[in-house]
Amino acid sequence: MVRTVMSGRAWVAYAQIYVESADSNADLGECFAGQRNGLCGAAVAGKLFLMTGLHTGKVGFTVEVHDAMPRSVEHDAEEIVEASYQPIGDAALKGWGGEGRWPLDLEDRSYRVRYSAWGMDEGHQAGPPMEDDPLVDRYLLQFWPAPPAPDRVIRQTSKQAAYRHKYAQEQPTPAQLAEQKREKARLAEERKLAEEAESWGGTLPTARLREVSSTAREVARLDRSLVDGLVRTYPAHLRLIARWAARRAMQAAGLSQLEWVAAALDGMDRGDDLWDLLRTAGELRGPIGGDQPGARLVTRQWGWDDDLDPMEKLSTMLFAVHSNDPLRAALDAIVLTFGAFGKGRERDVIDELNQEFPWVTSLAG
Protein backbone atom coordinates (compact mmCIF):
# COMPACT_ATOMS: atom_id res chain seq x y z
CA MET A 1 0.00 0.00 0.00
CA VAL A 2 1.22 3.50 -0.78
CA ARG A 3 0.00 6.87 0.47
CA THR A 4 0.81 10.03 -1.47
CA VAL A 5 1.03 12.63 1.28
CA MET A 6 2.18 15.51 -0.88
CA SER A 7 2.22 16.20 -4.62
CA GLY A 8 2.56 19.56 -6.29
CA ARG A 9 4.83 22.57 -6.35
CA ALA A 10 7.22 23.18 -3.45
CA TRP A 11 9.29 26.26 -2.72
CA VAL A 12 13.07 25.94 -2.56
CA ALA A 13 15.81 28.49 -1.95
CA TYR A 14 19.57 27.99 -2.05
CA ALA A 15 18.60 24.66 -3.70
CA GLN A 16 17.28 23.40 -0.37
CA ILE A 17 14.09 21.87 1.03
CA TYR A 18 13.74 19.84 4.23
CA VAL A 19 11.95 17.15 6.16
CA GLU A 20 11.90 18.08 9.83
CA SER A 21 10.34 16.53 12.89
CA ALA A 22 12.10 18.64 15.52
CA ASP A 23 13.55 22.13 15.66
CA SER A 24 17.05 21.89 14.27
CA ASN A 25 19.70 24.45 13.43
CA ALA A 26 21.95 21.82 11.85
CA ASP A 27 23.84 23.16 8.86
CA LEU A 28 24.64 21.60 5.51
CA GLY A 29 27.92 20.06 6.62
CA GLU A 30 26.39 18.47 9.72
CA CYS A 31 23.52 16.91 7.78
CA PHE A 32 25.84 15.31 5.21
CA ALA A 33 28.63 14.37 7.66
CA GLY A 34 30.06 10.94 6.86
CA GLN A 35 27.68 10.26 3.95
CA ARG A 36 28.28 8.93 0.44
CA ASN A 37 25.40 10.85 -1.12
CA GLY A 38 25.08 14.62 -1.27
CA LEU A 39 21.38 14.93 -2.18
CA CYS A 40 19.65 13.62 0.94
CA GLY A 41 21.44 14.59 4.15
CA ALA A 42 20.30 12.31 6.96
CA ALA A 43 23.18 12.49 9.47
CA VAL A 44 21.21 14.65 11.95
CA ALA A 45 18.42 12.87 13.81
CA GLY A 46 14.93 13.97 12.83
CA LYS A 47 16.01 15.94 9.77
CA LEU A 48 16.48 15.38 6.04
CA PHE A 49 18.42 18.04 4.15
CA LEU A 50 17.28 17.71 0.52
CA MET A 51 19.14 19.35 -2.37
CA THR A 52 17.60 20.44 -5.68
CA GLY A 53 18.95 21.72 -8.97
CA LEU A 54 16.90 24.93 -9.00
CA HIS A 55 18.37 27.59 -6.74
CA THR A 56 15.22 29.57 -6.00
CA GLY A 57 11.62 29.04 -6.94
CA LYS A 58 9.18 26.15 -7.15
CA VAL A 59 9.97 22.58 -8.16
CA GLY A 60 7.77 19.57 -8.69
CA PHE A 61 7.69 17.48 -5.54
CA THR A 62 5.97 14.24 -4.50
CA VAL A 63 6.18 12.41 -1.19
CA GLU A 64 5.01 8.81 -0.80
CA VAL A 65 4.80 6.59 2.28
CA HIS A 66 4.92 2.83 1.54
CA ASP A 67 4.12 -0.12 3.81
CA ALA A 68 7.13 -1.96 2.40
CA MET A 69 10.05 -1.29 0.10
CA PRO A 70 8.79 -0.26 -3.36
CA ARG A 71 9.11 -3.18 -5.77
CA SER A 72 11.47 -1.39 -8.12
CA VAL A 73 13.48 1.76 -8.41
CA GLU A 74 11.99 4.47 -10.61
CA HIS A 75 13.94 3.31 -13.66
CA ASP A 76 13.64 6.61 -15.51
CA ALA A 77 14.95 8.72 -12.60
CA GLU A 78 18.23 10.45 -13.40
CA GLU A 79 19.42 10.64 -9.78
CA ILE A 80 18.60 8.15 -7.02
CA VAL A 81 19.96 8.01 -3.49
CA GLU A 82 18.89 6.23 -0.32
CA ALA A 83 19.36 6.93 3.40
CA SER A 84 17.77 6.07 6.75
CA TYR A 85 15.48 8.35 8.74
CA GLN A 86 14.00 8.30 12.24
CA PRO A 87 11.34 10.96 12.91
CA ILE A 88 11.36 12.80 16.22
CA GLY A 89 7.79 13.95 16.70
CA ASP A 90 5.54 15.04 13.84
CA ALA A 91 7.48 15.05 10.58
CA ALA A 92 6.69 17.47 7.77
CA LEU A 93 8.14 18.58 4.45
CA LYS A 94 9.09 22.23 4.77
CA GLY A 95 10.09 24.76 2.16
CA TRP A 96 13.09 27.00 2.77
CA GLY A 97 12.33 29.75 5.28
CA GLY A 98 9.06 28.07 6.28
CA GLU A 99 7.49 28.68 2.85
CA GLY A 100 5.07 25.75 2.78
CA ARG A 101 4.55 22.88 5.19
CA TRP A 102 3.14 19.42 4.40
CA PRO A 103 2.62 16.93 7.30
CA LEU A 104 3.87 13.43 6.43
CA ASP A 105 2.04 11.44 9.13
CA LEU A 106 4.99 9.11 9.78
CA GLU A 107 5.04 6.62 12.65
CA ASP A 108 7.64 6.69 15.40
CA ARG A 109 9.93 4.12 13.79
CA SER A 110 12.94 3.81 11.53
CA TYR A 111 12.40 4.40 7.80
CA ARG A 112 14.38 3.97 4.63
CA VAL A 113 14.21 6.97 2.32
CA ARG A 114 14.66 7.00 -1.44
CA TYR A 115 15.16 10.39 -3.07
CA SER A 116 14.86 10.50 -6.86
CA ALA A 117 15.40 13.49 -9.14
CA TRP A 118 14.84 14.57 -12.74
CA GLY A 119 16.34 17.62 -14.47
CA MET A 120 18.83 18.77 -11.86
CA ASP A 121 21.29 20.27 -14.34
CA GLU A 122 18.50 22.02 -16.22
CA GLY A 123 17.07 23.33 -12.95
CA HIS A 124 20.48 24.60 -11.91
CA GLN A 125 20.74 26.59 -15.16
CA ALA A 126 17.18 27.94 -14.97
CA GLY A 127 16.03 31.13 -13.36
CA PRO A 128 13.09 31.24 -10.92
CA PRO A 129 10.03 30.03 -12.90
CA MET A 130 6.91 32.15 -13.03
CA GLU A 131 3.74 30.71 -11.55
CA ASP A 132 2.41 29.40 -14.87
CA ASP A 133 5.77 28.29 -16.30
CA PRO A 134 6.38 24.56 -16.73
CA LEU A 135 8.52 23.06 -13.97
CA VAL A 136 12.13 22.38 -14.90
CA ASP A 137 13.15 19.85 -12.24
CA ARG A 138 11.08 17.47 -10.13
CA TYR A 139 11.65 15.16 -7.17
CA LEU A 140 10.18 12.06 -5.56
CA LEU A 141 10.70 11.23 -1.89
CA GLN A 142 9.65 7.75 -0.74
CA PHE A 143 9.52 6.33 2.80
CA TRP A 144 9.10 2.73 3.96
CA PRO A 145 9.77 0.95 7.28
CA ALA A 146 13.29 -0.46 7.47
CA PRO A 147 16.12 -0.79 10.00
CA PRO A 148 18.92 1.80 9.88
CA ALA A 149 21.53 1.23 7.17
CA PRO A 150 24.28 3.31 5.52
CA ASP A 151 23.25 5.75 2.82
CA ARG A 152 24.11 4.98 -0.79
CA VAL A 153 24.13 6.42 -4.29
CA ILE A 154 22.08 4.24 -6.64
CA ARG A 155 22.27 6.36 -9.77
CA GLN A 156 24.05 9.57 -10.72
CA THR A 157 23.94 11.21 -14.15
CA SER A 158 24.01 14.98 -13.69
CA LYS A 159 26.89 17.34 -12.96
CA GLN A 160 24.96 18.85 -10.07
CA ALA A 161 24.49 15.49 -8.39
CA ALA A 162 28.16 14.62 -8.93
CA TYR A 163 29.15 17.94 -7.36
CA ARG A 164 26.88 17.34 -4.36
CA HIS A 165 28.10 13.79 -3.84
CA LYS A 166 31.72 14.96 -3.92
CA TYR A 167 30.95 17.59 -1.29
CA ALA A 168 29.34 15.01 1.01
CA GLN A 169 32.22 12.58 0.65
CA GLU A 170 34.66 15.30 1.66
CA GLN A 171 32.84 15.99 4.94
CA PRO A 172 34.14 14.62 8.25
CA THR A 173 32.33 11.77 9.93
CA PRO A 174 29.82 12.65 12.68
CA ALA A 175 32.40 11.62 15.29
CA GLN A 176 35.06 13.82 13.69
CA LEU A 177 32.58 16.67 13.40
CA ALA A 178 31.64 16.32 17.07
CA GLU A 179 35.32 16.45 18.03
CA GLN A 180 35.82 19.54 15.86
CA LYS A 181 32.87 21.19 17.60
CA ARG A 182 34.26 20.34 21.03
CA GLU A 183 37.64 21.75 20.07
CA LYS A 184 36.05 24.88 18.65
CA ALA A 185 34.02 25.33 21.83
CA ARG A 186 37.13 24.77 23.96
CA LEU A 187 39.12 27.39 22.03
CA ALA A 188 36.20 29.83 22.19
CA GLU A 189 36.00 29.35 25.97
CA GLU A 190 39.75 29.88 26.28
CA ARG A 191 39.51 33.12 24.29
CA LYS A 192 36.58 34.25 26.39
CA LEU A 193 38.43 33.58 29.64
CA ALA A 194 41.59 35.24 28.34
CA GLU A 195 39.65 38.35 27.35
CA GLU A 196 37.90 38.41 30.71
CA ALA A 197 41.19 38.01 32.55
CA GLU A 198 42.68 40.88 30.56
CA SER A 199 39.71 43.10 31.47
CA TRP A 200 40.38 42.26 35.13
CA GLY A 201 44.04 43.25 35.05
CA GLY A 202 45.44 39.92 33.90
CA THR A 203 43.80 37.46 36.30
CA LEU A 204 40.28 36.02 36.35
CA PRO A 205 38.16 37.43 39.19
CA THR A 206 37.23 35.42 42.25
CA ALA A 207 33.58 34.68 43.01
CA ARG A 208 33.73 37.45 45.61
CA LEU A 209 34.82 40.03 43.06
CA ARG A 210 32.20 38.92 40.57
CA GLU A 211 29.41 39.39 43.07
CA VAL A 212 30.50 42.59 44.72
CA SER A 213 30.32 45.27 42.07
CA SER A 214 31.00 46.16 38.44
CA THR A 215 33.32 48.85 39.78
CA ALA A 216 35.75 46.14 40.90
CA ARG A 217 36.65 45.53 37.26
CA GLU A 218 37.33 49.24 36.67
CA VAL A 219 39.80 49.36 39.55
CA ALA A 220 41.34 45.99 38.67
CA ARG A 221 42.20 47.15 35.15
CA LEU A 222 44.38 49.81 36.70
CA ASP A 223 45.80 47.93 39.68
CA ARG A 224 44.85 44.29 40.21
CA SER A 225 47.08 43.98 43.26
CA LEU A 226 45.14 46.79 44.91
CA VAL A 227 41.83 45.01 44.32
CA ASP A 228 43.16 41.68 45.57
CA GLY A 229 44.46 43.47 48.65
CA LEU A 230 41.08 45.12 49.26
CA VAL A 231 39.42 41.69 49.22
CA ARG A 232 41.70 40.69 52.14
CA THR A 233 41.31 43.97 54.03
CA TYR A 234 39.34 44.13 57.30
CA PRO A 235 35.85 45.69 56.99
CA ALA A 236 36.74 48.59 59.28
CA HIS A 237 39.74 49.45 57.09
CA LEU A 238 37.58 49.21 53.96
CA ARG A 239 35.22 51.75 55.51
CA LEU A 240 38.21 53.99 56.20
CA ILE A 241 39.30 53.76 52.56
CA ALA A 242 35.78 54.53 51.36
CA ARG A 243 35.62 57.64 53.56
CA TRP A 244 39.07 58.75 52.35
CA ALA A 245 37.92 58.41 48.72
CA ALA A 246 34.75 60.39 49.41
CA ARG A 247 36.67 63.25 50.96
CA ARG A 248 39.22 63.30 48.11
CA ALA A 249 36.37 63.38 45.60
CA MET A 250 34.80 66.39 47.29
CA GLN A 251 38.17 68.11 47.42
CA ALA A 252 38.86 67.43 43.75
CA ALA A 253 35.42 68.76 42.85
CA GLY A 254 36.10 71.97 44.80
CA LEU A 255 33.24 71.32 47.24
CA SER A 256 34.98 70.36 50.48
CA GLN A 257 35.30 74.01 51.60
CA LEU A 258 31.56 74.53 51.56
CA GLU A 259 30.31 74.57 55.15
CA TRP A 260 27.49 72.09 54.62
CA VAL A 261 29.72 69.68 52.65
CA ALA A 262 32.49 69.88 55.26
CA ALA A 263 29.96 69.20 58.02
CA ALA A 264 28.67 66.13 56.16
CA LEU A 265 32.19 64.79 55.61
CA ASP A 266 33.05 65.29 59.30
CA GLY A 267 29.87 63.51 60.29
CA MET A 268 30.73 60.72 57.86
CA ASP A 269 34.10 60.29 59.57
CA ARG A 270 32.37 60.10 62.96
CA GLY A 271 30.09 57.36 61.67
CA ASP A 272 26.86 59.36 61.70
CA ASP A 273 23.72 57.86 60.13
CA LEU A 274 23.41 58.44 56.37
CA TRP A 275 20.00 60.10 56.53
CA ASP A 276 21.09 62.34 59.41
CA LEU A 277 24.07 63.47 57.30
CA LEU A 278 21.87 64.28 54.31
CA ARG A 279 19.24 66.07 56.39
CA THR A 280 21.86 68.16 58.19
CA ALA A 281 23.60 69.03 54.91
CA GLY A 282 20.29 70.13 53.42
CA GLU A 283 19.43 72.27 56.39
CA LEU A 284 22.85 73.94 56.43
CA ARG A 285 22.77 74.57 52.71
CA GLY A 286 19.39 76.28 52.88
CA PRO A 287 16.87 77.03 50.11
CA ILE A 288 17.76 76.46 46.47
CA GLY A 289 16.19 78.36 43.62
CA GLY A 290 13.55 80.20 45.61
CA ASP A 291 11.77 78.32 48.36
CA GLN A 292 12.95 74.81 47.49
CA PRO A 293 14.83 73.23 50.40
CA GLY A 294 18.28 71.85 49.68
CA ALA A 295 17.42 68.40 50.99
CA ARG A 296 14.93 68.03 48.15
CA LEU A 297 17.82 67.26 45.73
CA VAL A 298 19.09 64.29 47.70
CA THR A 299 18.64 61.39 45.26
CA ARG A 300 20.84 58.41 44.44
CA GLN A 301 22.53 58.98 41.06
CA TRP A 302 25.02 56.31 40.09
CA GLY A 303 28.22 57.58 38.47
CA TRP A 304 29.93 60.93 38.79
CA ASP A 305 28.57 63.71 36.63
CA ASP A 306 30.12 67.18 36.67
CA ASP A 307 26.75 68.68 35.76
CA LEU A 308 25.03 67.35 38.86
CA ASP A 309 24.04 69.71 41.64
CA PRO A 310 26.59 69.67 44.53
CA MET A 311 24.01 68.11 46.83
CA GLU A 312 23.53 65.26 44.38
CA LYS A 313 27.29 64.77 44.14
CA LEU A 314 27.54 64.62 47.91
CA SER A 315 24.61 62.25 48.28
CA THR A 316 26.01 59.97 45.57
CA MET A 317 29.29 59.66 47.48
CA LEU A 318 27.59 59.17 50.83
CA PHE A 319 25.34 56.44 49.49
CA ALA A 320 28.42 54.62 48.16
CA VAL A 321 30.27 54.97 51.47
CA HIS A 322 27.31 53.61 53.42
CA SER A 323 26.84 50.46 51.31
CA ASN A 324 25.99 47.41 53.41
CA ASP A 325 29.02 45.65 51.90
CA PRO A 326 32.31 47.27 53.04
CA LEU A 327 34.20 46.01 49.98
CA ARG A 328 31.56 47.43 47.66
CA ALA A 329 31.67 50.70 49.58
CA ALA A 330 35.43 51.04 49.04
CA LEU A 331 35.36 50.09 45.36
CA ASP A 332 32.35 52.25 44.52
CA ALA A 333 33.82 55.25 46.30
CA ILE A 334 37.15 54.83 44.50
CA VAL A 335 35.49 54.74 41.08
CA LEU A 336 33.36 57.77 41.90
CA THR A 337 36.57 59.55 42.82
CA PHE A 338 37.89 58.76 39.33
CA GLY A 339 35.04 60.87 38.00
CA ALA A 340 35.67 63.71 40.40
CA PHE A 341 39.36 63.86 39.40
CA GLY A 342 38.42 63.88 35.70
CA LYS A 343 38.91 61.63 32.72
CA GLY A 344 42.49 60.43 32.28
CA ARG A 345 43.41 60.95 35.94
CA GLU A 346 42.32 57.56 37.28
CA ARG A 347 45.94 56.60 37.80
CA ASP A 348 46.40 59.64 40.04
CA VAL A 349 43.66 58.38 42.36
CA ILE A 350 45.25 54.92 42.51
CA ASP A 351 48.69 56.37 43.23
CA GLU A 352 47.36 58.57 46.05
CA LEU A 353 45.45 55.67 47.55
CA ASN A 354 48.53 53.44 47.50
CA GLN A 355 50.56 56.20 49.15
CA GLU A 356 47.91 56.68 51.82
CA PHE A 357 47.34 52.96 52.45
CA PRO A 358 50.56 51.22 51.29
CA TRP A 359 49.78 48.06 53.24
CA VAL A 360 46.74 47.19 51.05
CA THR A 361 48.67 45.85 48.06
CA SER A 362 50.93 43.86 50.38
CA LEU A 363 47.87 41.80 51.31
CA ALA A 364 47.40 40.68 47.73
CA GLY A 365 49.85 37.82 48.19
Tab-separated table of C-alpha atoms in Angstrom, residues 208 210-215 238-239 242 302 320-321 323-334:
chain	number	residue	atom	x	y	z
A	208	ARG	CA	33.732	37.448	45.613
A	210	ARG	CA	32.195	38.918	40.565
A	211	GLU	CA	29.410	39.385	43.074
A	212	VAL	CA	30.499	42.586	44.721
A	213	SER	CA	30.316	45.275	42.068
A	214	SER	CA	30.996	46.158	38.444
A	215	THR	CA	33.316	48.849	39.778
A	238	LEU	CA	37.580	49.210	53.960
A	239	ARG	CA	35.216	51.748	55.510
A	242	ALA	CA	35.781	54.533	51.358
A	302	TRP	CA	25.020	56.307	40.089
A	320	ALA	CA	28.422	54.619	48.155
A	321	VAL	CA	30.272	54.965	51.469
A	323	SER	CA	26.842	50.462	51.313
A	324	ASN	CA	25.993	47.411	53.406
A	325	ASP	CA	29.020	45.646	51.900
A	326	PRO	CA	32.312	47.271	53.042
A	327	LEU	CA	34.204	46.013	49.975
A	328	ARG	CA	31.556	47.429	47.663
A	329	ALA	CA	31.674	50.704	49.578
A	330	ALA	CA	35.425	51.042	49.045
A	331	LEU	CA	35.356	50.093	45.362
A	332	ASP	CA	32.352	52.255	44.517
A	333	ALA	CA	33.824	55.252	46.300
A	334	ILE	CA	37.148	54.828	44.503
